[in-house]
Amino acid sequence: MMSYRRSLMLCLLALVPLPSIAEPGVTTLEATRSEWSTYRFPLFEGGSAAPERINIYLHAFELDGLPGRFEQSPFERIWPTDDAGHGVVSLDYEIHAKTPGFLSLDIIGEYYGAYLSLGRNSYAFSLADGSPLSLPALFSEAGLQRVQQRISQARVGRIETFLAQLPVDGATGDEAEKIAIQRAMYGECLPRHQNTTLDHDRLVLEPTQLTLIAGGCSAHAVRALDDLGEFPNSFAYADLATELSAYGRCVLLEQRSDCRDLSNPQISGVYRGVVDRQQRTLVIAPPDTSGSSRAFYFRDKDASKVELVAKRRVDVSHIQLREQNAVPAMFELQLDRDGRLNGTWQPEGGVAIPVELR
């Protein structure tokens, strides 16, 4: 462990990111710590507010900061430190599609904690306003239920077919142990796919199809025995025409640049405004089926981050956000038809202050 951390510090070759053009409209922020520890991250360009919101959202969730707000490198908040030892040891990205209406990409990271692991986070954004795209926005309620059922049947069938092919007897030694582990692993995994909500699936949008990807069934210790791996399910947009919402058809089928979700707007994305005499940037992820989502804000003065606990109301246009601070405070916010959040911010024991975030 110590030699690993020491080599990271001694092999620090580049702290300041070097911009390089990855494709039109995208600059790549780069840093190198050693030949095996490199960092690449997208910075989107354009004349509208959408690229700015997308950059803020990606920086907030992946780099724990705001674009351009760093001392030495935009990656300094996530890479391993000499005392902690855990963190992101490499980072890259892959753009799946950039159409007039949407952007889809993966952030690919190698993380060092209890062990070294590779992970992907998938993001999709509307290019009309830079808001994150989610399944409840792209699909009608009934359409999403039908898609969930199709995916559940396919994944359960895949597992059951594999289990049926495992030898019942005759295996000995290591082979018998492998079969026993696989039978238990996939047996425990079946209920997850029988009752899937797709909450933890990665959403990948390509020019003509979308793919939903669920993680594998194995824990890290037995990953080598996970012959099935991830569970991807792809659908052509043309085949989903009756399942999509009007907004989803506009974004995915028509691929227009002016799509707005007016019938079912959701509170998610990036909002900015003055709270308690300070400019703040609020970042909220789309909710899962239980209504929970990640949220936090940054104080623009010093780019410090404050975690928030989000509580959605039955009326999806309302949200309550509680600050995780030494002195707790509460946001009570409502989304209006113009995409603004209006409401109050109130410190514990204090007076409610009107706020507007947009």
Coordinates of C-alpha atoms in Angstrom, one line a residue:
M1 CA 0.0 0.0 0.0
M2 CA 2.7 2.5 1.0
S3 CA 4.8 1.8 -2.2
Y4 CA 1.6 2.2 -4.3
R5 CA 0.9 5.6 -2.7
R6 CA 4.5 6.7 -2.9
S7 CA 4.8 5.9 -6.5
L8 CA 1.6 7.9 -7.2
M9 CA 3.2 10.9 -5.6
L10 CA 6.6 10.5 -7.1
C11 CA 5.3 9.9 -10.6
L12 CA 3.3 13.1 -10.7
L13 CA 4.1 14.3 -14.2
A14 CA 1.4 16.8 -14.9
L15 CA -0.9 18.6 -12.6
V16 CA -2.4 21.2 -14.9
P17 CA -4.8 19.8 -17.5
L18 CA -3.9 20.2 -21.1
P19 CA -6.8 20.9 -23.5
S20 CA -6.9 18.8 -26.7
I21 CA -9.7 18.6 -29.2
A22 CA -11.5 15.3 -29.0
E23 CA -14.2 16.2 -31.6
P24 CA -16.0 19.5 -32.6
G25 CA -17.5 21.1 -29.5
V26 CA -15.5 19.0 -27.0
T27 CA -12.3 19.8 -25.3
T28 CA -10.5 17.1 -23.3
L29 CA -9.1 18.0 -19.9
E30 CA -6.0 15.9 -19.3
A31 CA -3.6 15.1 -16.5
T32 CA -0.9 12.4 -16.0
R33 CA 0.4 11.0 -12.8
S34 CA 2.3 8.1 -14.2
E35 CA 2.2 5.9 -17.4
W36 CA -0.6 3.9 -15.8
S37 CA -2.4 6.7 -14.1
T38 CA -3.9 9.1 -16.6
Y39 CA -7.0 11.3 -16.6
R40 CA -9.2 12.5 -19.5
F41 CA -12.4 14.4 -19.0
P42 CA -14.8 16.1 -21.5
L43 CA -15.5 19.8 -21.4
F44 CA -18.4 20.7 -23.8
E45 CA -18.4 24.0 -25.7
G46 CA -21.2 26.0 -27.3
G47 CA -23.1 29.2 -27.3
S48 CA -26.1 28.1 -25.3
A49 CA -26.7 27.4 -21.6
A50 CA -27.0 23.6 -22.2
P51 CA -23.2 22.9 -22.5
E52 CA -22.5 25.0 -19.3
R53 CA -25.2 23.0 -17.4
I54 CA -23.8 19.7 -18.7
N55 CA -20.3 20.6 -17.6
I56 CA -21.4 21.6 -14.2
Y57 CA -23.4 18.4 -13.7
L58 CA -20.6 16.1 -14.9
H59 CA -17.9 18.0 -12.8
A60 CA -20.2 17.9 -9.7
F61 CA -20.9 14.1 -9.9
E62 CA -17.5 12.9 -11.2
L63 CA -14.9 15.4 -10.0
D64 CA -16.5 16.8 -6.8
G65 CA -16.1 20.3 -8.0
L66 CA -17.1 23.0 -10.5
P67 CA -15.6 23.7 -13.9
G68 CA -12.5 25.8 -13.7
R69 CA -12.6 26.0 -9.9
F70 CA -9.4 24.2 -8.7
E71 CA -5.9 25.0 -7.4
Q72 CA -3.7 22.7 -9.6
S73 CA -5.9 20.3 -11.5
P74 CA -9.6 19.6 -12.0
F75 CA -8.9 16.0 -10.8
E76 CA -7.3 17.0 -7.5
R77 CA -10.4 16.3 -5.4
I78 CA -10.7 12.6 -6.6
W79 CA -7.2 11.2 -7.0
P80 CA -5.6 9.3 -4.2
T81 CA -3.8 11.2 -1.5
D82 CA -0.7 10.0 0.3
D83 CA -2.6 9.7 3.6
A84 CA -5.9 8.2 2.4
G85 CA -4.6 5.9 -0.4
H86 CA -8.1 5.5 -1.9
G87 CA -9.4 7.4 -4.9
V88 CA -9.6 7.5 -8.7
V89 CA -6.4 6.3 -10.3
S90 CA -7.5 6.8 -13.9
L91 CA -10.3 8.4 -15.7
D92 CA -11.6 8.5 -19.3
Y93 CA -14.7 9.0 -21.3
E94 CA -16.6 7.7 -24.3
I95 CA -19.2 9.6 -26.3
H96 CA -22.0 7.3 -27.6
A97 CA -24.0 9.9 -29.5
K98 CA -24.3 13.6 -30.0
T99 CA -27.4 14.4 -32.0
P100 CA -29.3 17.7 -32.3
G101 CA -31.5 16.7 -29.4
F102 CA -29.4 14.7 -27.0
L103 CA -25.9 13.8 -25.8
S104 CA -25.0 10.4 -24.3
L105 CA -21.6 9.5 -22.8
D106 CA -19.9 7.2 -20.3
I107 CA -17.3 8.2 -17.7
I108 CA -14.9 5.3 -17.2
G109 CA -12.9 5.2 -14.0
E110 CA -10.5 2.9 -12.2
Y111 CA -10.9 3.2 -8.5
Y112 CA -8.6 2.2 -5.7
G113 CA -10.2 1.3 -2.3
A114 CA -10.2 -2.0 -0.6
Y115 CA -9.3 -3.3 -4.1
L116 CA -8.8 -2.0 -7.6
S117 CA -12.0 -1.9 -9.6
L118 CA -13.2 -0.5 -13.0
G119 CA -16.5 1.2 -13.3
R120 CA -18.6 3.1 -15.8
N121 CA -21.2 5.8 -15.2
S122 CA -23.6 6.6 -18.0
Y123 CA -25.1 10.0 -18.6
A124 CA -27.6 11.3 -21.1
F125 CA -28.6 15.0 -21.5
S126 CA -31.1 17.0 -23.5
L127 CA -29.3 19.5 -25.7
A128 CA -32.2 21.9 -25.6
D129 CA -31.5 22.9 -22.0
G130 CA -28.8 20.6 -20.6
S131 CA -31.1 18.7 -18.3
P132 CA -30.4 15.0 -17.5
L133 CA -32.6 12.5 -19.4
S134 CA -34.3 9.7 -17.4
L135 CA -36.6 6.8 -18.3
P136 CA -39.7 8.3 -16.7
A137 CA -39.3 11.4 -18.9
L138 CA -38.6 9.5 -22.1
F139 CA -41.4 6.9 -21.7
S140 CA -45.0 7.0 -20.8
E141 CA -45.9 5.3 -17.5
A142 CA -47.6 2.4 -19.2
G143 CA -44.8 2.2 -21.9
L144 CA -42.1 2.0 -19.3
Q145 CA -43.9 -0.8 -17.4
R146 CA -44.1 -2.8 -20.7
V147 CA -40.4 -2.3 -21.3
Q148 CA -39.6 -3.3 -17.8
Q149 CA -41.6 -6.5 -18.3
R150 CA -39.8 -7.3 -21.5
I151 CA -36.4 -6.7 -19.9
S152 CA -37.3 -8.7 -16.8
Q153 CA -38.4 -11.7 -18.9
A154 CA -35.2 -11.6 -21.0
R155 CA -32.9 -11.4 -18.0
V156 CA -34.7 -14.1 -16.0
G157 CA -34.7 -16.3 -19.1
R158 CA -31.0 -15.8 -19.5
I159 CA -30.2 -16.8 -15.9
E160 CA -32.6 -19.8 -15.9
T161 CA -31.1 -21.1 -19.2
F162 CA -27.6 -20.9 -17.7
L163 CA -28.7 -22.6 -14.5
A164 CA -30.4 -25.4 -16.4
Q165 CA -27.2 -26.1 -18.3
L166 CA -25.1 -26.6 -15.1
P167 CA -24.3 -30.3 -14.4
V168 CA -26.4 -31.7 -11.6
D169 CA -23.8 -34.3 -10.6
G170 CA -20.6 -35.8 -11.9
A171 CA -18.3 -32.8 -11.2
T172 CA -15.6 -33.1 -8.6
G173 CA -13.0 -30.9 -6.9
D174 CA -12.6 -27.3 -8.2
E175 CA -15.2 -27.9 -10.9
A176 CA -17.9 -29.0 -8.3
E177 CA -17.1 -25.9 -6.2
K178 CA -17.4 -23.6 -9.2
I179 CA -20.8 -25.0 -10.1
A180 CA -22.0 -24.7 -6.5
I181 CA -20.9 -21.0 -6.3
Q182 CA -22.5 -20.2 -9.7
R183 CA -25.8 -22.0 -8.7
A184 CA -26.0 -20.0 -5.5
M185 CA -24.9 -16.7 -7.1
Y186 CA -27.4 -16.8 -10.0
G187 CA -30.1 -18.2 -7.7
E188 CA -29.8 -15.2 -5.4
C189 CA -29.7 -12.9 -8.4
L190 CA -33.0 -14.1 -10.0
P191 CA -35.3 -12.1 -7.7
R192 CA -33.6 -8.9 -8.6
H193 CA -34.4 -9.3 -12.2
Q194 CA -37.9 -10.7 -11.6
N195 CA -38.8 -7.5 -9.9
T196 CA -36.6 -5.1 -11.7
T197 CA -37.2 -1.3 -11.5
L198 CA -34.3 -0.4 -13.8
D199 CA -33.3 2.2 -11.2
H200 CA -29.6 1.0 -11.2
D201 CA -29.4 0.3 -15.0
R202 CA -27.1 2.4 -17.1
L203 CA -28.9 4.2 -19.9
V204 CA -26.9 4.4 -23.1
L205 CA -28.4 6.4 -26.0
E206 CA -27.0 5.8 -29.5
P207 CA -28.1 7.4 -32.8
T208 CA -30.8 4.8 -33.5
Q209 CA -31.2 2.7 -30.4
L210 CA -31.0 2.8 -26.6
T211 CA -29.5 0.2 -24.3
L212 CA -30.2 -0.5 -20.6
I213 CA -27.4 -2.3 -18.8
A214 CA -27.7 -3.9 -15.4
G215 CA -24.6 -4.9 -13.5
G216 CA -23.5 -8.5 -13.1
C217 CA -24.6 -10.9 -10.3
S218 CA -21.2 -11.5 -8.7
A219 CA -19.5 -9.9 -5.7
H220 CA -15.9 -8.9 -6.3
A221 CA -14.5 -12.0 -4.7
V222 CA -16.1 -14.4 -7.2
R223 CA -16.2 -12.1 -10.3
A224 CA -14.0 -14.6 -12.2
L225 CA -16.9 -17.1 -12.0
D226 CA -19.5 -14.7 -13.3
D227 CA -19.9 -16.2 -16.8
L228 CA -22.9 -14.0 -17.6
G229 CA -21.4 -10.7 -16.7
E230 CA -23.6 -7.6 -17.3
F231 CA -27.2 -7.7 -18.6
P232 CA -27.6 -5.4 -21.6
N233 CA -30.9 -5.0 -23.5
S234 CA -31.1 -2.9 -26.6
F235 CA -34.2 -1.4 -28.4
A236 CA -34.4 0.4 -31.7
Y237 CA -36.1 3.8 -31.2
A238 CA -38.5 2.9 -34.1
D239 CA -39.6 -0.2 -32.1
L240 CA -40.4 1.9 -29.1
A241 CA -42.7 4.5 -30.8
T242 CA -45.8 3.3 -28.8
E243 CA -43.9 3.1 -25.5
L244 CA -42.3 6.6 -25.6
S245 CA -43.8 9.8 -24.2
A246 CA -44.4 12.7 -26.5
Y247 CA -41.2 14.2 -25.2
G248 CA -39.3 10.9 -25.7
R249 CA -40.5 10.7 -29.4
C250 CA -39.4 14.3 -29.9
V251 CA -35.9 13.6 -28.4
L252 CA -35.2 10.1 -29.7
L253 CA -37.3 9.5 -32.8
E254 CA -37.5 13.0 -34.3
Q255 CA -34.1 14.1 -32.7
R256 CA -35.1 17.7 -32.6
S257 CA -33.2 20.4 -30.8
D258 CA -36.2 22.2 -29.3
C259 CA -37.9 19.4 -27.3
R260 CA -39.4 20.4 -23.9
D261 CA -41.0 18.2 -21.4
L262 CA -44.0 20.4 -20.5
S263 CA -46.5 17.6 -19.5
N264 CA -44.3 15.9 -17.0
P265 CA -41.4 18.1 -16.0
Q266 CA -39.0 16.8 -13.4
I267 CA -36.8 18.5 -10.8
S268 CA -33.3 17.6 -11.9
G269 CA -30.2 19.1 -13.3
V270 CA -28.4 22.4 -12.5
Y271 CA -30.0 25.5 -10.9
R272 CA -28.3 28.7 -9.8
G273 CA -29.3 31.6 -7.6
V274 CA -28.7 33.6 -4.5
V275 CA -29.3 32.0 -1.1
D276 CA -28.6 33.8 2.1
R277 CA -26.7 36.5 0.2
Q278 CA -24.4 33.9 -1.5
Q279 CA -24.5 32.7 -5.1
R280 CA -25.0 28.9 -5.1
T281 CA -25.1 26.2 -7.7
L282 CA -27.6 23.4 -6.9
V283 CA -27.2 20.0 -8.6
I284 CA -29.9 17.3 -8.5
A285 CA -30.0 13.9 -10.0
P286 CA -33.3 12.5 -11.5
P287 CA -35.3 10.5 -8.9
D288 CA -35.5 6.7 -8.8
T289 CA -38.8 4.9 -8.4
S290 CA -38.8 5.5 -4.6
G291 CA -38.5 9.2 -5.2
S292 CA -35.0 9.5 -3.8
S293 CA -32.1 11.2 -5.6
R294 CA -28.6 12.6 -5.0
A295 CA -28.3 16.3 -4.5
F296 CA -25.9 18.9 -3.3
Y297 CA -24.9 22.5 -3.8
F298 CA -21.7 24.5 -4.2
R299 CA -21.0 27.9 -2.8
D300 CA -19.7 29.9 -5.7
K301 CA -17.4 32.0 -3.3
D302 CA -15.1 29.1 -2.5
A303 CA -16.6 26.2 -4.6
S304 CA -17.2 24.3 -1.3
K305 CA -19.7 21.4 -1.6
V306 CA -22.6 20.8 0.8
E307 CA -24.5 17.5 0.7
L308 CA -28.3 17.6 0.6
V309 CA -30.9 15.0 1.6
A310 CA -33.7 15.1 -1.0
K311 CA -37.3 14.3 -0.1
R312 CA -39.7 14.3 -3.0
R313 CA -43.4 15.2 -2.4
V314 CA -46.4 13.3 -3.9
D315 CA -46.7 16.2 -6.2
V316 CA -43.5 15.8 -8.3
S317 CA -43.2 19.5 -8.8
H318 CA -42.2 19.9 -5.1
I319 CA -39.0 18.9 -3.4
Q320 CA -37.6 19.3 0.1
L321 CA -33.8 19.5 0.5
R322 CA -32.1 19.3 3.9
E323 CA -28.5 20.6 4.3
Q324 CA -26.0 18.2 6.0
N325 CA -24.3 21.0 7.8
A326 CA -23.3 21.9 11.4
V327 CA -26.3 24.2 11.4
P328 CA -29.0 22.4 9.4
A329 CA -31.1 24.2 6.9
M330 CA -34.0 23.3 4.7
F331 CA -35.0 24.2 1.1
E332 CA -38.7 23.9 0.3
L333 CA -38.9 24.3 -3.5
Q334 CA -41.5 24.1 -6.3
L335 CA -40.8 23.8 -10.0
D336 CA -42.7 26.3 -12.2
R337 CA -43.5 25.8 -15.9
D338 CA -40.5 28.0 -16.9
G339 CA -38.2 25.5 -15.3
R340 CA -37.4 27.7 -12.2
L341 CA -37.4 26.6 -8.6
N342 CA -39.2 28.9 -6.3
G343 CA -39.6 28.6 -2.6
T344 CA -37.8 29.2 0.7
W345 CA -34.5 28.4 2.5
Q346 CA -34.7 28.3 6.2
P347 CA -31.8 27.7 8.7
E348 CA -32.8 25.7 11.8
G349 CA -34.3 28.2 14.3
G350 CA -34.2 31.0 11.7
V351 CA -36.5 32.8 9.4
A352 CA -37.6 31.4 6.0
I353 CA -35.9 33.4 3.2
P354 CA -37.5 33.5 -0.3
V355 CA -35.3 32.0 -3.0
E356 CA -35.4 31.6 -6.8
L357 CA -33.1 29.2 -8.6
R358 CA -33.0 28.9 -12.4

